[in-house]
Coordinates of C-alpha atoms and ligand atoms in Angstrom, one line a residue:
M1 CA 2.4 -17.5 17.5
V2 CA -0.8 -15.8 18.3
H3 CA -0.5 -13.3 15.6
A4 CA 1.3 -13.1 12.3
H5 CA 3.0 -9.8 12.3
R6 CA 6.5 -10.2 11.0
E7 CA 7.8 -8.0 13.8
G8 CA 6.0 -10.2 16.4
H9 CA 7.9 -13.1 15.1
E10 CA 11.2 -11.3 15.3
L11 CA 10.6 -10.2 18.8
A12 CA 9.5 -13.6 20.0
E13 CA 12.7 -15.1 18.7
Q14 CA 14.9 -12.5 20.4
V15 CA 13.2 -12.1 23.8
R16 CA 14.2 -14.3 26.7
Q17 CA 11.8 -16.2 29.0
G18 CA 8.4 -16.6 27.4
P19 CA 6.7 -15.4 24.2
V20 CA 6.4 -11.7 23.5
G21 CA 4.8 -10.2 20.4
V22 CA 4.7 -6.8 18.9
R23 CA 1.9 -4.9 17.2
P24 CA 1.4 -1.4 15.9
A25 CA 0.3 1.2 18.4
G26 CA -3.1 2.7 17.6
P27 CA -5.3 5.5 19.2
E28 CA -6.6 3.0 21.7
D29 CA -3.1 2.8 23.2
A30 CA -2.9 6.4 24.3
E31 CA -3.4 5.6 28.0
F32 CA -0.7 2.9 27.9
L33 CA 1.7 5.4 26.3
V34 CA 1.1 7.7 29.2
D35 CA 2.0 4.9 31.5
M36 CA 5.2 4.3 29.6
L37 CA 6.0 8.0 29.4
L38 CA 5.6 8.1 33.2
Q39 CA 8.2 5.3 33.3
C40 CA 10.5 7.5 31.2
V41 CA 10.4 10.6 33.3
N42 CA 10.6 8.6 36.5
W43 CA 13.3 6.3 35.2
S44 CA 15.5 6.7 38.3
G45 CA 12.8 5.2 40.6
E46 CA 12.1 8.5 42.3
E47 CA 8.6 9.7 41.6
R48 CA 9.5 13.0 40.0
Y49 CA 6.2 13.3 38.1
T50 CA 2.7 12.0 38.9
R51 CA 0.5 10.9 36.0
K52 CA -1.4 14.2 36.4
Q53 CA 1.8 16.2 36.2
V54 CA 3.2 14.4 33.2
L55 CA 0.0 15.3 31.3
K56 CA -0.1 18.9 32.6
D57 CA 3.6 19.8 31.9
K58 CA 3.9 21.0 28.3
A59 CA 7.5 19.6 28.0
T60 CA 6.4 16.1 28.9
S61 CA 2.8 15.9 27.6
L62 CA 3.9 16.7 24.0
Y63 CA 5.1 13.1 23.6
V64 CA 1.6 11.8 23.9
A65 CA -0.8 14.7 23.4
G66 CA -3.5 13.9 20.9
W67 CA -2.1 10.5 20.2
Q68 CA -2.4 9.3 17.5
R69 CA -1.5 12.1 15.0
E70 CA -0.5 11.8 11.4
G71 CA 3.1 10.8 11.2
D72 CA 3.2 9.2 14.7
L73 CA 4.7 5.7 14.6
G74 CA 4.5 3.4 17.6
L75 CA 4.9 -0.3 18.5
I76 CA 3.5 -2.1 21.5
A77 CA 5.2 -5.2 23.0
V78 CA 2.6 -7.7 24.3
D79 CA 2.9 -10.6 26.6
L80 CA 1.6 -13.7 24.7
A81 CA 1.9 -16.0 27.7
G82 CA -1.1 -14.5 29.5
P83 CA -4.3 -16.5 30.2
S84 CA -7.0 -16.9 27.4
G85 CA -4.8 -15.4 24.7
L86 CA -4.9 -12.0 26.4
Q87 CA -2.2 -9.8 24.9
I88 CA -1.2 -7.6 27.7
P89 CA 0.9 -4.6 26.8
I90 CA 4.2 -4.6 28.5
G91 CA 6.3 -2.1 26.6
A92 CA 6.2 0.6 23.9
A93 CA 8.5 2.5 21.6
W94 CA 7.2 5.4 19.6
L95 CA 8.3 8.2 17.3
R96 CA 6.9 11.7 16.9
R97 CA 8.1 14.7 15.0
F98 CA 8.1 18.1 16.6
P99 CA 8.2 21.6 15.2
A100 CA 11.3 23.7 16.0
R101 CA 9.1 26.2 17.8
N102 CA 7.8 23.5 20.2
P103 CA 10.6 20.9 20.4
G104 CA 11.0 17.8 22.5
F105 CA 14.0 17.3 24.8
G106 CA 15.9 15.5 22.1
F107 CA 15.1 17.8 19.2
V108 CA 17.5 17.7 16.3
A109 CA 15.5 18.7 13.2
E110 CA 11.8 18.9 12.2
D111 CA 12.2 15.8 9.9
V112 CA 13.9 13.8 12.6
P113 CA 11.3 12.1 14.9
E114 CA 12.1 11.7 18.5
L115 CA 11.9 8.3 20.2
A116 CA 10.3 7.6 23.5
M117 CA 10.3 4.1 25.0
A118 CA 9.8 2.1 28.2
V119 CA 9.2 -1.5 29.3
A120 CA 7.1 -2.4 32.3
P121 CA 9.5 -2.7 35.3
H122 CA 9.0 -6.4 36.0
Q123 CA 9.6 -7.2 32.3
R124 CA 13.0 -5.5 31.9
G125 CA 16.2 -7.2 31.0
R126 CA 14.5 -9.8 28.7
G127 CA 15.5 -8.2 25.5
I128 CA 12.1 -6.5 24.9
G129 CA 13.6 -3.0 24.7
A130 CA 16.1 -4.1 22.1
G131 CA 13.5 -6.1 20.2
L132 CA 11.1 -3.1 20.1
L133 CA 13.9 -0.8 18.8
R134 CA 14.9 -3.3 16.1
S135 CA 11.3 -3.6 14.9
L136 CA 10.7 0.2 15.1
A137 CA 13.9 0.8 13.0
T138 CA 12.5 -1.5 10.3
K139 CA 9.1 0.3 10.3
A140 CA 10.7 3.7 10.3
R141 CA 12.9 2.9 7.3
E142 CA 9.8 1.6 5.5
Q143 CA 8.3 5.1 6.0
G144 CA 11.4 6.9 4.7
I145 CA 12.6 8.1 8.0
E146 CA 16.4 8.7 7.8
R147 CA 17.3 9.5 11.4
I148 CA 15.8 9.1 14.9
S149 CA 16.8 11.1 17.9
L150 CA 16.2 11.0 21.6
S151 CA 17.3 12.6 24.9
V152 CA 18.6 10.5 27.7
E153 CA 19.4 11.9 31.1
H154 CA 22.9 11.4 32.6
G155 CA 23.0 8.2 34.7
N156 CA 20.1 6.5 32.9
P157 CA 21.4 3.0 32.0
A158 CA 19.1 3.1 29.0
K159 CA 21.9 5.0 27.3
D160 CA 23.9 1.8 27.2
L161 CA 21.1 0.0 25.3
Y162 CA 21.0 2.8 22.7
T163 CA 24.7 3.0 22.1
S164 CA 24.9 -0.8 21.9
L165 CA 22.4 -0.6 19.1
G166 CA 24.3 2.1 17.2
F167 CA 23.0 5.5 18.5
T168 CA 25.7 8.1 18.7
T169 CA 26.1 11.4 20.6
Y170 CA 24.7 14.4 18.8
S171 CA 25.0 16.9 21.6
E172 CA 25.6 17.1 25.4
Q173 CA 23.5 19.2 27.7
E174 CA 23.9 19.8 31.4
K175 CA 21.5 17.1 32.4
A176 CA 21.2 14.9 29.3
T177 CA 22.7 13.6 26.1
T178 CA 21.0 13.8 22.7
L179 CA 21.6 10.7 20.7
V180 CA 20.9 10.0 17.0
L181 CA 20.5 6.8 15.0
D182 CA 21.2 7.2 11.3
L183 CA 19.0 4.6 9.6
R184 CA 20.8 5.1 6.3
T185 CA 24.0 3.5 7.7
S186 CA 22.7 1.5 10.7
P187 CA 22.2 -2.2 10.3
L188 CA 19.5 -2.1 13.1
G189 CA 16.3 -3.7 11.9
Q190 CA 17.7 -4.5 8.4
P191 CA 16.8 -8.0 7.2
A192 CA 19.6 -10.5 7.9
R193 CA 21.7 -11.2 4.8
Ligands
LIG201 C1 15.4 1.4 28.8 C2 14.4 0.2 28.8 C3 13.2 0.6 27.8 C4 15.1 -1.0 28.3 O1 14.2 -2.1 28.2 P1 14.6 -3.6 28.5 O2 13.5 -4.4 27.9 O3 15.0 -3.8 29.9 O4 15.9 -3.7 27.5 P2 16.7 -5.0 27.1 O5 16.4 -6.1 28.0 O6 16.4 -5.1 25.6 O7 18.1 -4.5 27.2 C5 18.7 -4.3 28.5 C6 19.9 -3.4 28.3 O8 19.4 -2.0 28.6 C7 20.4 -1.4 29.4 N1 19.6 -1.0 30.6 C8 18.6 -0.2 30.6 N2 18.1 0.0 31.8 C9 18.8 -0.7 32.6 C10 18.8 -0.9 34.1 N3 17.9 -0.3 34.9 N4 19.7 -1.7 34.6 C11 20.6 -2.3 33.8 N5 20.7 -2.2 32.5 C12 19.8 -1.4 31.9 C13 21.5 -2.3 29.6 O9 22.5 -2.0 28.6 C14 21.0 -3.7 29.3 O10 21.9 -4.5 28.7 P3 22.3 -6.0 29.3 O11 21.0 -6.7 29.5 O12 23.2 -6.6 28.3 O13 22.9 -5.6 30.6 C15 13.9 -0.1 30.2 O14 15.0 -0.2 31.1 C16 13.0 1.0 30.8 O15 11.8 1.0 30.6 N6 13.6 2.0 31.5 C17 12.8 3.1 32.1 C18 12.3 4.1 31.1 C19 13.4 4.7 30.4 O16 14.4 5.1 31.0 N7 13.2 4.9 29.1 C20 14.2 5.6 28.3 C21 14.1 7.1 28.4 S1 15.3 7.8 27.4

């Protein structure tokens, strides 16, 4: 292992095909989070938003604006198989709280942070998304977070990943479903007994 984060270790064990680590997201990761947010809004493969639009549109930019703010919690998956020990970011999962007057798409309550996540297209299907979520659940619990919410558009197969990890439907909208994970009862990211 290149680095000794406990989460990195966990991710490396669960991810298929080559070593992947995980590290906390910092202010220097803002650009990469924009890349990942772009993947979220363009999940269908159609370019609905350009990078410029995603940053300009208030509804989408609020997931990354001013990163990193107090209370923001994020993890970056890094490829550990790159040359010269380069740890290239290949995925991210992050949590941010929103005020009721300026909510995200998956808003549930002010004390329930919303999740955004994406994995670089050529790295999908290796277990990185699930590994990131598991590690993020551990971190969130350590910070006293009780629930996590998110909005997933109808037809996005990411919903299967979330439900397989214990997210349940909170509400349905015309174009999307709001899902919630209750960390008080979920085993996700709990140490194995
Ligand atoms: C959702 C996402 C982060 C999952 O990352 P990942 O590393 O591929 O996830 P994993 O390998 O851990 O898990 C794969 C599971 O995700 C689901 N899934 C997500 N997207 C999928 C896709 N395009 N095709 C098939 N399955 C998909 C399946 O349930 C799959 O399970 P399986 O491997 O048993 O079939 C990734 O697909 C992604 O970046 N998508 C675009 C951005 C996005 O939609 N983000 C979520 C917005 S709400």
